[in-house]
mmCIF file of C-alpha atoms in Angstrom:
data_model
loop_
_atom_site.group_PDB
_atom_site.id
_atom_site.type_symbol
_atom_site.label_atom_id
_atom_site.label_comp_id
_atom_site.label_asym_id
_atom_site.label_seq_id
_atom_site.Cartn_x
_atom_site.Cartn_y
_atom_site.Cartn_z
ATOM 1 C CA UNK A 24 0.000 0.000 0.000
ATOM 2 C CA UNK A 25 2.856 2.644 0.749
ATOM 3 C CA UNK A 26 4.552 1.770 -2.682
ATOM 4 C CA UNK A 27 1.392 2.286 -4.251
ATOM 5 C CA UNK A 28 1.211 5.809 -2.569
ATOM 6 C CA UNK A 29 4.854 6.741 -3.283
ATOM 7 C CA UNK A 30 4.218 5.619 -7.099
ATOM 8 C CA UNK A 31 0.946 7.852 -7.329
ATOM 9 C CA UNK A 32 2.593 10.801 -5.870
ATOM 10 C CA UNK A 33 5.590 10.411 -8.246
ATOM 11 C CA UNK A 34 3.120 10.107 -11.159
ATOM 12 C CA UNK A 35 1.522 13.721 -9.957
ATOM 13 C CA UNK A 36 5.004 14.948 -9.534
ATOM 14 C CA UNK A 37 5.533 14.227 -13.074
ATOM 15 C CA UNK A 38 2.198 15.269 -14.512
ATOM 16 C CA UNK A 39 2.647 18.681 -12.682
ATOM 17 C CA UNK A 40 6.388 18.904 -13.774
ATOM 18 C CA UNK A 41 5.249 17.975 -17.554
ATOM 19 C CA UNK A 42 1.742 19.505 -17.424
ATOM 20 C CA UNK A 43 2.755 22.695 -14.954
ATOM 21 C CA UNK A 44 1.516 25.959 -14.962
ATOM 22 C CA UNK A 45 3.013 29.253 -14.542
ATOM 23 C CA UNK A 46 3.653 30.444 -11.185
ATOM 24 C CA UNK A 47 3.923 33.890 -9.814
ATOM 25 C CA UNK A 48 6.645 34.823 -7.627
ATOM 26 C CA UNK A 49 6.379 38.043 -5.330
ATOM 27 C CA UNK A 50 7.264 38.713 -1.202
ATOM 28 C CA UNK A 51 4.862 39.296 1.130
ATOM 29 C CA UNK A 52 6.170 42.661 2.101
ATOM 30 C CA UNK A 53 7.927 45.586 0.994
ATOM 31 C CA UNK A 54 9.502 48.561 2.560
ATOM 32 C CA UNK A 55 10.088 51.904 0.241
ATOM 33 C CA UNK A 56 11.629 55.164 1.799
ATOM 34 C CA UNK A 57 9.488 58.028 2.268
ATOM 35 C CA UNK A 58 9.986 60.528 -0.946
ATOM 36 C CA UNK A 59 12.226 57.615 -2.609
ATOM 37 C CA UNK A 60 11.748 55.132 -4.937
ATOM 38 C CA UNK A 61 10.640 51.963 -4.801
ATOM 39 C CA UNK A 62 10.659 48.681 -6.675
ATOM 40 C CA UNK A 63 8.226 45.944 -5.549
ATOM 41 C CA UNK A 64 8.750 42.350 -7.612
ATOM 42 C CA UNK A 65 6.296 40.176 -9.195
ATOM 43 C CA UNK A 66 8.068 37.626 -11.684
ATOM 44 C CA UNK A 67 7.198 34.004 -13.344
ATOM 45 C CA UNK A 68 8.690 31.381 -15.301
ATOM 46 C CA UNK A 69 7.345 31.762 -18.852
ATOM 47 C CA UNK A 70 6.395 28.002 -20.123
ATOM 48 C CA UNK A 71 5.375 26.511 -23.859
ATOM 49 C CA UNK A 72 1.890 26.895 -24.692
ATOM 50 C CA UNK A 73 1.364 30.279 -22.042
ATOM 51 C CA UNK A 74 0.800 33.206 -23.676
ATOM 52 C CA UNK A 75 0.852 36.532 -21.784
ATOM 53 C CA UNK A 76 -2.287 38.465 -22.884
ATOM 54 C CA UNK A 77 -3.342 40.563 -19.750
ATOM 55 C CA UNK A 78 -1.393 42.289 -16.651
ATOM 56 C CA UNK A 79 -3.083 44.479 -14.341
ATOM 57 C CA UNK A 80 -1.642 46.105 -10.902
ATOM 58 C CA UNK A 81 -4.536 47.258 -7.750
ATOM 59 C CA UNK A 82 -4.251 48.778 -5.180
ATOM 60 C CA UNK A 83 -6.368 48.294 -2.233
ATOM 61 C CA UNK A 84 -8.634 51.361 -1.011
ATOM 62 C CA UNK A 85 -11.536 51.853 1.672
ATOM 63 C CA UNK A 86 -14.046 51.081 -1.434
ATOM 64 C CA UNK A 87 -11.998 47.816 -2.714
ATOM 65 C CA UNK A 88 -8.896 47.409 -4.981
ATOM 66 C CA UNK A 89 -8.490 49.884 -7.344
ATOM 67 C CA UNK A 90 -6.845 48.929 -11.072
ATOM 68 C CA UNK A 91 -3.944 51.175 -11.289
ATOM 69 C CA UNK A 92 -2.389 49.682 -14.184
ATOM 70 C CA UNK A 93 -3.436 47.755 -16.857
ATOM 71 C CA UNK A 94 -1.435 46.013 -20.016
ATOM 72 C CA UNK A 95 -3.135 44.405 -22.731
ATOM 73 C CA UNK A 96 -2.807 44.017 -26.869
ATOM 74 C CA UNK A 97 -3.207 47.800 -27.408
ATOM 75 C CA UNK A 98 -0.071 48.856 -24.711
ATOM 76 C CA UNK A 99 -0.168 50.054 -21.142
ATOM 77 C CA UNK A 100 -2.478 52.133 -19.294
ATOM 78 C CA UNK A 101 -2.220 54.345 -16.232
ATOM 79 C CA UNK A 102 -5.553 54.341 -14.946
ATOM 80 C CA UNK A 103 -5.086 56.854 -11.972
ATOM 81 C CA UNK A 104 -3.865 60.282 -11.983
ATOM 82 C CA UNK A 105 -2.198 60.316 -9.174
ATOM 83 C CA UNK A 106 0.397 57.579 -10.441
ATOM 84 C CA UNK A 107 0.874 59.390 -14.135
ATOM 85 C CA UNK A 108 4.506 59.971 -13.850
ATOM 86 C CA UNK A 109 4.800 58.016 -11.015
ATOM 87 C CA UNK A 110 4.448 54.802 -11.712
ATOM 88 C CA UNK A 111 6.741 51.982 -14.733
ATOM 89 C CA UNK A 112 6.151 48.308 -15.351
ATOM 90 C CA UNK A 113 9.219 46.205 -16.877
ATOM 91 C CA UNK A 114 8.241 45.644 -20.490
ATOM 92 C CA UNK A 115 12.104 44.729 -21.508
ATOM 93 C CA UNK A 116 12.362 40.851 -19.886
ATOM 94 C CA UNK A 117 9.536 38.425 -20.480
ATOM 95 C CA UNK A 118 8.076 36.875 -17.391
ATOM 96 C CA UNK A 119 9.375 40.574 -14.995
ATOM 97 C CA UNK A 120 5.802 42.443 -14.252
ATOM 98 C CA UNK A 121 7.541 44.423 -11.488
ATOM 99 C CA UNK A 122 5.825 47.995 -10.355
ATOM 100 C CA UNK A 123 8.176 50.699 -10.006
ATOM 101 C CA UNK A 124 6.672 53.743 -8.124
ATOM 102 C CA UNK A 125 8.708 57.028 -7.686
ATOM 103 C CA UNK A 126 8.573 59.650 -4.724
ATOM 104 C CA UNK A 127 6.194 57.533 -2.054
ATOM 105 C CA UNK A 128 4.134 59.489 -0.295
ATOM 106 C CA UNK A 129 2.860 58.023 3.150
ATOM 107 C CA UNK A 130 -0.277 57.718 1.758
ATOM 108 C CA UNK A 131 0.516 54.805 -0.868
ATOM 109 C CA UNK A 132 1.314 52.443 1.767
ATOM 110 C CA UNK A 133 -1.227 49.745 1.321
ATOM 111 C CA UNK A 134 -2.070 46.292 -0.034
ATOM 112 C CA UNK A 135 -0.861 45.814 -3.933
ATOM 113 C CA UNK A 136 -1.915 42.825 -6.175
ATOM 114 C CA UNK A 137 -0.074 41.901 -9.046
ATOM 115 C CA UNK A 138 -2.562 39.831 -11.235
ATOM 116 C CA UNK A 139 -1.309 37.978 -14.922
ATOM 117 C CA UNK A 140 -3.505 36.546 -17.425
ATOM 118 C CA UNK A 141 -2.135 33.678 -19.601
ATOM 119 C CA UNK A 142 -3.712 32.147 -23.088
ATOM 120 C CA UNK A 143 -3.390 28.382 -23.548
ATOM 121 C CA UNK A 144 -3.075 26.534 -27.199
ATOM 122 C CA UNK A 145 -6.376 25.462 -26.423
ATOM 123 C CA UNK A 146 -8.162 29.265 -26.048
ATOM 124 C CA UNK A 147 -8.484 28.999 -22.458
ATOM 125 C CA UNK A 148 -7.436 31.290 -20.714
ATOM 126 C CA UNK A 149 -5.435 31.144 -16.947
ATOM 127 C CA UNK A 150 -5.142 33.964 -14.208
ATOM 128 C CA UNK A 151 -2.423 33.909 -10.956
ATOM 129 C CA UNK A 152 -2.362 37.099 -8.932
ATOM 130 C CA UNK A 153 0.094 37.643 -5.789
ATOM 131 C CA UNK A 154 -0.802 40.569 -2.746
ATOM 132 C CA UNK A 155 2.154 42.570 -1.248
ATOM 133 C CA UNK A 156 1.883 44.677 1.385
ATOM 134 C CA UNK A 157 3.712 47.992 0.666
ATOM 135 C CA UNK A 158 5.369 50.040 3.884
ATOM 136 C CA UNK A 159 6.419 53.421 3.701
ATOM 137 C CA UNK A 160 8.901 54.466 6.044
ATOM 138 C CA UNK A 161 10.981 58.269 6.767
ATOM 139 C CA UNK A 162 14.289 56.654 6.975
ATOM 140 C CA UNK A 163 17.118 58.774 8.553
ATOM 141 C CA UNK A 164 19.985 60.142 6.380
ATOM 142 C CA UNK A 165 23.266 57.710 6.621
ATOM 143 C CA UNK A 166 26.379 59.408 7.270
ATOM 144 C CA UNK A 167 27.843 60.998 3.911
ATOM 145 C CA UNK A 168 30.781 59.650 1.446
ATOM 146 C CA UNK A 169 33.327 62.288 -0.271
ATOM 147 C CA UNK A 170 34.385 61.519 -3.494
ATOM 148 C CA UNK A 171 35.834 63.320 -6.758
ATOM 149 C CA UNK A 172 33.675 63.208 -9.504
ATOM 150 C CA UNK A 173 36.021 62.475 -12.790
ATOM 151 C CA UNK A 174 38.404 59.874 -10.395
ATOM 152 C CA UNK A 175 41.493 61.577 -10.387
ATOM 153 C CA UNK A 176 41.459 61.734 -6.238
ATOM 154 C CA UNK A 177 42.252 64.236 -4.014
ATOM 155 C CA UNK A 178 45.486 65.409 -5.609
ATOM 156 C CA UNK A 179 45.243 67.466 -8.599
ATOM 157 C CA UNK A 180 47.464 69.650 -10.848
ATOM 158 C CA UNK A 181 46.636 73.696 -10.889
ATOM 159 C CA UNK A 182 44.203 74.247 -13.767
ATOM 160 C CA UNK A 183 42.292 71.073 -13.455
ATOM 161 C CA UNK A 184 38.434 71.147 -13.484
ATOM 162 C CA UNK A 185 37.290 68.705 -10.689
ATOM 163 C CA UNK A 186 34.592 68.451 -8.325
ATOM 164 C CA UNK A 187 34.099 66.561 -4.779
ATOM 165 C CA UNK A 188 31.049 64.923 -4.124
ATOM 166 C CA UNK A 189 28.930 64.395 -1.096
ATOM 167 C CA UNK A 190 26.523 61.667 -1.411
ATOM 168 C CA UNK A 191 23.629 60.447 1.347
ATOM 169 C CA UNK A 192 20.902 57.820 1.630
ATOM 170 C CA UNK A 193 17.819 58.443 3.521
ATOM 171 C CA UNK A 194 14.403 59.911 3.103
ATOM 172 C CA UNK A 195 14.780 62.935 0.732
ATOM 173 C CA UNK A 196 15.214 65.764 0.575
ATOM 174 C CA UNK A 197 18.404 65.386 1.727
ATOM 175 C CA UNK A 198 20.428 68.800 1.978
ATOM 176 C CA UNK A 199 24.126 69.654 1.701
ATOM 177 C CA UNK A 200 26.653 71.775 3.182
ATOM 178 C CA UNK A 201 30.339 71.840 2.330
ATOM 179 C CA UNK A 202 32.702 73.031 5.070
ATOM 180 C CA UNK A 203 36.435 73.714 5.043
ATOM 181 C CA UNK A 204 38.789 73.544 8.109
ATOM 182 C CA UNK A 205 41.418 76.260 8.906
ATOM 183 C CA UNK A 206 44.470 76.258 10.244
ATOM 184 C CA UNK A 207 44.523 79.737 12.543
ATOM 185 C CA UNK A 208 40.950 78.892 13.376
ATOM 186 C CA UNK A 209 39.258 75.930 15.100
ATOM 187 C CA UNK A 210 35.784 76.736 13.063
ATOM 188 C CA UNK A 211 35.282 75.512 9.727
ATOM 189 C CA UNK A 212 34.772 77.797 6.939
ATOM 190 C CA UNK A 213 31.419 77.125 4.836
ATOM 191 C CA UNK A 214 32.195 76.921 1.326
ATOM 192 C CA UNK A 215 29.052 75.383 -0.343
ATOM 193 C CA UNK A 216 25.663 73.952 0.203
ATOM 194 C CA UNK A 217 25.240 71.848 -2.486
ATOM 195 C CA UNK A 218 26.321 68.054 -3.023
ATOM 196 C CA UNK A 219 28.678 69.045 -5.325
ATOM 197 C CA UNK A 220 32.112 71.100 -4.592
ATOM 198 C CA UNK A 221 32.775 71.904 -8.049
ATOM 199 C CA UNK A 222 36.745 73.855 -8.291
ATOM 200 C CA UNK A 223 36.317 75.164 -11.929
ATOM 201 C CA UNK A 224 39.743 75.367 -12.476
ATOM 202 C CA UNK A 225 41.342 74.172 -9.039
ATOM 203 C CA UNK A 226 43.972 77.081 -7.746
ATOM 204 C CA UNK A 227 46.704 76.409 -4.737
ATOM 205 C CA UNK A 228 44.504 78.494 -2.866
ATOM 206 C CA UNK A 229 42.309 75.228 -2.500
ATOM 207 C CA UNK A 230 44.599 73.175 -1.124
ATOM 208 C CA UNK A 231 43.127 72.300 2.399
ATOM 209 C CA UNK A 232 41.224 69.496 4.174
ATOM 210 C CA UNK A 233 37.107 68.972 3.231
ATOM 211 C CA UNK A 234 34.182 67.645 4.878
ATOM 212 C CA UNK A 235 30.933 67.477 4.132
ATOM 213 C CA UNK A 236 27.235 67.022 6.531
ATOM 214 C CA UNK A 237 23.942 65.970 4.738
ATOM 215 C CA UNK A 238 21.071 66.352 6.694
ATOM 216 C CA UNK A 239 17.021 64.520 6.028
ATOM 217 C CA UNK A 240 13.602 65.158 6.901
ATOM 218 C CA UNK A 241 13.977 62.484 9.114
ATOM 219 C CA UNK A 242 16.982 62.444 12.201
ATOM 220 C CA UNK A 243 19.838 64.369 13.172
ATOM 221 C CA UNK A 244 22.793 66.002 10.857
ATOM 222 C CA UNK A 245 25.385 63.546 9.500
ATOM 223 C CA UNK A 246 28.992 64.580 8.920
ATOM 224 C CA UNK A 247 31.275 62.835 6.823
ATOM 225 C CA UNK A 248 35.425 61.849 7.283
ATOM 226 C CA UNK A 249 37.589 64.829 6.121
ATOM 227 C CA UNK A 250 39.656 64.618 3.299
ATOM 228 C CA UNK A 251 42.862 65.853 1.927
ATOM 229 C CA UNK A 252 42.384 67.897 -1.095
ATOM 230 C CA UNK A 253 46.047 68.740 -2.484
ATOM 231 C CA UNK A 254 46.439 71.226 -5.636
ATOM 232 C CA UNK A 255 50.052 70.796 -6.931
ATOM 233 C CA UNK A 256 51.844 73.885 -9.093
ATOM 234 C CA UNK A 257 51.796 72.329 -12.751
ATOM 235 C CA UNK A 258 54.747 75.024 -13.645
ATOM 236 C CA UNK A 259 57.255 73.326 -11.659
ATOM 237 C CA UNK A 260 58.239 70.002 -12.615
ATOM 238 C CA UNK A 261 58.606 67.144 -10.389
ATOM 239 C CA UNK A 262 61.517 66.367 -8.447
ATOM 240 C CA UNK A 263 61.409 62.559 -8.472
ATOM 241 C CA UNK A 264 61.442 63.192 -12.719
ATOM 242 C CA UNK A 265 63.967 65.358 -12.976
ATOM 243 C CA UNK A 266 66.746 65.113 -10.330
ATOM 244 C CA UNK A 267 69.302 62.295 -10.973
ATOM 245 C CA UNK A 268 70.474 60.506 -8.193
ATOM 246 C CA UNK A 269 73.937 61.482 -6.756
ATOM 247 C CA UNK A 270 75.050 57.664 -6.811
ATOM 248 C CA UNK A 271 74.833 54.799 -8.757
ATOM 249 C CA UNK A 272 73.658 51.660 -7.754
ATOM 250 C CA UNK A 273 74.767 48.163 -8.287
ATOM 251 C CA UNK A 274 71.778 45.335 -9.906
ATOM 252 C CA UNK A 275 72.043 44.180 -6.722
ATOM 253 C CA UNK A 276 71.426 46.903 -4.260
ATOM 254 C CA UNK A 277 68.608 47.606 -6.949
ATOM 255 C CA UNK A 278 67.042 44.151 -6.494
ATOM 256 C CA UNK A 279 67.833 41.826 -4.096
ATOM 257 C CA UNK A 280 67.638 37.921 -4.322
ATOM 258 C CA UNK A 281 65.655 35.928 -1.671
ATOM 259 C CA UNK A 282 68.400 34.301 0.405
ATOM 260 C CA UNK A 283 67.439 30.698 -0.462
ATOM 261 C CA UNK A 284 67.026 31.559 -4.430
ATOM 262 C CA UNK A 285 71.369 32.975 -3.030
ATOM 263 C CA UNK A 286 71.990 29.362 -1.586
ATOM 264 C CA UNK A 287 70.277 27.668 -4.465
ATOM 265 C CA UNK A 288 72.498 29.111 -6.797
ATOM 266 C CA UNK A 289 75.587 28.226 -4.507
ATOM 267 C CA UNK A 290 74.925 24.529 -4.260
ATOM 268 C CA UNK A 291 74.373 24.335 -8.281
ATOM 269 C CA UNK A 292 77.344 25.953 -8.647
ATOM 270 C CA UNK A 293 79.532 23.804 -6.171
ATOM 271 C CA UNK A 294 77.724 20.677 -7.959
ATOM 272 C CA UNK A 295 79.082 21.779 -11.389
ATOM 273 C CA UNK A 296 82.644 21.988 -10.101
ATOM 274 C CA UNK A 297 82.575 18.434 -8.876
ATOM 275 C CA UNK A 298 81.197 16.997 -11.736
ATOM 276 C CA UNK A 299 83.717 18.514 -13.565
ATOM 277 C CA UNK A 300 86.667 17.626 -11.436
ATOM 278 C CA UNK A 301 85.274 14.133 -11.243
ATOM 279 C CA UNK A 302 85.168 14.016 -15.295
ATOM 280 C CA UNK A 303 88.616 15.465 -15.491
ATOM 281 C CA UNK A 304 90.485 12.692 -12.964
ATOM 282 C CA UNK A 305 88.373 9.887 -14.361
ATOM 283 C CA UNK A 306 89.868 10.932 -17.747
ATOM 284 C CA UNK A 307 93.121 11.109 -16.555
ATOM 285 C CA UNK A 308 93.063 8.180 -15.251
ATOM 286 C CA UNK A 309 91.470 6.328 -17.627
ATOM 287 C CA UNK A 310 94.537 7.272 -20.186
ATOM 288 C CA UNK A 311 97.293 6.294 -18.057
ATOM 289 C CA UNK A 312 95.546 2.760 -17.758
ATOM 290 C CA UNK A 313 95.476 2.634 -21.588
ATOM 291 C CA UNK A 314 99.241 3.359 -21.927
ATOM 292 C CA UNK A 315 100.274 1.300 -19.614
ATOM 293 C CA UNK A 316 98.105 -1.773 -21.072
ATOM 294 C CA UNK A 317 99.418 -0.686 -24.624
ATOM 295 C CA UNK A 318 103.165 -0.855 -23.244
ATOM 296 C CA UNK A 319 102.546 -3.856 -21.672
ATOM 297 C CA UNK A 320 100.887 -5.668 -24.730
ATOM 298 C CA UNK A 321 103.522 -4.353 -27.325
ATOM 299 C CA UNK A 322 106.467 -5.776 -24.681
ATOM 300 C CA UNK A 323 104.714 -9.230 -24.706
ATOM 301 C CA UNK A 324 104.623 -9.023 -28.758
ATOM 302 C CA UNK A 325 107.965 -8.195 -29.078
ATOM 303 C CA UNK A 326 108.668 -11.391 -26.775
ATOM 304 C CA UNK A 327 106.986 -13.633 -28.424
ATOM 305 C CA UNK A 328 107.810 -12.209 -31.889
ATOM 306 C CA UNK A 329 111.950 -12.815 -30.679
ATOM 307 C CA UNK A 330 111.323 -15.857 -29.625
ATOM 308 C CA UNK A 331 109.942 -16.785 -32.757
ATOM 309 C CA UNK A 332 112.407 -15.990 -34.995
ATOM 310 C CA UNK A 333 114.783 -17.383 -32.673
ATOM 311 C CA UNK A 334 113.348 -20.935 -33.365
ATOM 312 C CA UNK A 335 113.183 -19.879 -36.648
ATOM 313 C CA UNK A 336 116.888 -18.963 -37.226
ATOM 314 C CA UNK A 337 117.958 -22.219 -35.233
ATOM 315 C CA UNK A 338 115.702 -24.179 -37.579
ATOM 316 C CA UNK A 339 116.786 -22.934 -40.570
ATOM 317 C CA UNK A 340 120.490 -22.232 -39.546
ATOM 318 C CA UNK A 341 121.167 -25.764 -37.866
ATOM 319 C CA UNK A 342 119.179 -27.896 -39.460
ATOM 320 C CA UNK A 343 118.884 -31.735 -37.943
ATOM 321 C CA UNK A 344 118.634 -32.872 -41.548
ATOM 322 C CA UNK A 345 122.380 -32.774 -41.801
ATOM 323 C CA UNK A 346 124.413 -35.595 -42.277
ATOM 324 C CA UNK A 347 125.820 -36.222 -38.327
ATOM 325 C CA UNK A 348 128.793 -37.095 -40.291
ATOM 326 C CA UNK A 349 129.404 -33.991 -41.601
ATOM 327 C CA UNK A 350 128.679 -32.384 -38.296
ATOM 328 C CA UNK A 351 131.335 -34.600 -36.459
ATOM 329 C CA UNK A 352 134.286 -34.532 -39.182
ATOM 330 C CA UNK A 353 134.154 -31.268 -39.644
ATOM 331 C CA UNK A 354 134.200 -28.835 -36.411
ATOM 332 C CA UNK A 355 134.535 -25.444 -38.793
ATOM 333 C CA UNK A 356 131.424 -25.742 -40.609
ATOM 334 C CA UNK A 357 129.590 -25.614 -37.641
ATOM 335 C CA UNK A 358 131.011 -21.807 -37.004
ATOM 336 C CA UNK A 359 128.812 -19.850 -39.447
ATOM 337 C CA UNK A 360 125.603 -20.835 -37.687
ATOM 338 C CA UNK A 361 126.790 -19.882 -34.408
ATOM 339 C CA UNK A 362 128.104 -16.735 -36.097
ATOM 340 C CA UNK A 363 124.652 -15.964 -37.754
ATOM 341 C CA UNK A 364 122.287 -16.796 -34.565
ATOM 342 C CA UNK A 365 124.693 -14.602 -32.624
ATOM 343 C CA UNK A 366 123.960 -11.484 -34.727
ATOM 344 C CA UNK A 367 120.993 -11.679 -35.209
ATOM 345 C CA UNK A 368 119.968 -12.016 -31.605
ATOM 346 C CA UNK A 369 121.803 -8.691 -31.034
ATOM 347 C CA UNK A 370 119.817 -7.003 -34.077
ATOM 348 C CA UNK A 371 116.539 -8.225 -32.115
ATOM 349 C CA UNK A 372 117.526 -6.672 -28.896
ATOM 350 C CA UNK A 373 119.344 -3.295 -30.057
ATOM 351 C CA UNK A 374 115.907 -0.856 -29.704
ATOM 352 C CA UNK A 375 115.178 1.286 -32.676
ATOM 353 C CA UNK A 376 116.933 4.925 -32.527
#
């Protein structure tokens, strides 16, 4: 039974999901400042097959609600004079019916109903409407900010235009004064009482620190932080431009290394001298192995090679094929092969010049 009820509410999740409708979106309240603007929401989620034909703001009175705005096929409609000029309605993004009413007054506090009217494929048609409760308040001012109006801050050269700027939030109207402090005396000097400090062109005379106080219908005066106006002669140029410094400096006083980038370099440096050392005496020493092996191999040659033609001379000198007789009977033939082995022995072991 509880599968059963988990599968039909999944089934109406999907039939609303796939079948939905559009939905208003809007809070339940909304606060506006008293001679401000305000903005109070009322969006949807456009969806295939809804066509917007029909949006209508009221406003609730002693009588009933009362349409204040209507939208249809032939454009928009202000249908009280006491919004004309007052009051906008988003047009630019599709599904954003938000009211927009200028300068409250205490007396438009009340209940507002955004209402939307939607065509289906089928010619019916759908309605959605959302109430928000609209509160007008007298806020207080908020304590003023100083800045310059074209962004070049507070230091300027002589012969600039510039202005400062004293700017407020609060209930208006909001009202300005513009105050400059003195050196010989404790009390400010008032210089403006507008928002704006305009210096049309700025003079060394101006130099000199700035405040400003905004005051509302609503609470007590606010003052804001002083500032540091500074007009600089343009005529003379700039010292850090045009002097040359009296010493020169090395790269390195200029920039500095981090120490461990310093020992870094150190250890790769010490690293490439033993490598190389290393290379060099395993070079070395490879060589002297090679002529000492070449020495010893061309000694062991020559050995063998005298040896060999030893044997050779004694075999072809003093041949055993002789007749013994000849050897016996006859002790001077024997003499030239002694003779001839002798010298040429001694022609083996002379060394070449």
């Amino acid at each position: 039974m509880m599968k059963l009820l988990l599968g039909l509410l999944l089934l109406g999740h999907l039939m609303v999901v796939t079948h939905g409708h559009p939905i208003l979106e809007a809070p339940k309240t909304v606060t506006g400042p008293w001679k401000g603007d305000v903005n109070i929401p009322c969006t949807y989620s456009p969806l295939k097959g809804y066509t917007q034909v029909l949006v209508r703001w009221l406003v609730e009175r002693d009588s009933g609600p009362v349409t204040i705005f209507l939208r249809d096929s032939s454009g928009d409609h202000i249908q009280q004079a006491k919004y004309r000029g007052r009051l906008l309605i988003n047009h630019e993004v599709l599904g954003d019916v938000s009211l927009q009413l200028k300068t409250l007054e205490m007396d438009d506090k009340s209940h507002y109903t955004c209402e939307v009217t939607w065509q289906t494929l089928d010619g019916n048609e759908l309605v959605r409407d959302e109430i928000i409760e609209l509160r007008v308040q007298k806020l207080p001012v908020s304590k003023p900010t100083v800045t310059t109006g074209s962004g070049y801050g507070f230091t300027v050269l002589q012969g600039m235009r510039i202005s400062l700027q004293c700017q407020a939030h609060g209930s208006p109207p909001i009202s300005y004064v513009w105050y400059k402090e003195q050196t010989d005396n404790p009390e400010p000097t008032k210089v403006a009482n507008l928002s704006t400090l305009l210096f049309k062109p700025a003079v060394l005379a101006d130099t000199g620190s700035y405040f400003c106080t905004a005051k509302g219908r609503v609470g007590s005066e606010q003052r804001s932080d002083t500032v540091k106006f500074v007009v600089k002669d343009s005529s003379k140029p700039h010292k850090t431009n045009t002097e040359a410094p009296t010493t020169m400096q090395s790269p390195l006083e200029r920039k500095s290394l981090p120490i461990f980038a310093i020992i870094l370099i150190i250890f790769l440096c010490c690293m490439v001298v033993c490598i190389m050392v290393y290379i060099m005496l395993y070079r070395k020493t490879s060589q002297q192995e090679h002529v000492y092996e070449v020495a010893r191999v061309h000694a062991s040659e020559a050995k063998i090679s005298g040896e060999t033609m030893r044997m050779a001379i004694f075999e072809s000198g003093c041949s055993s094929e002789e007749p013994a007789t000849q050897t016996l009977g006859n002790d001077s033939s024997g003499e030239p092969c002694l003779d001839q082995q002798y010298q040429i022995i001694a022609q083996i072991n002379v060394p070449p010049g």
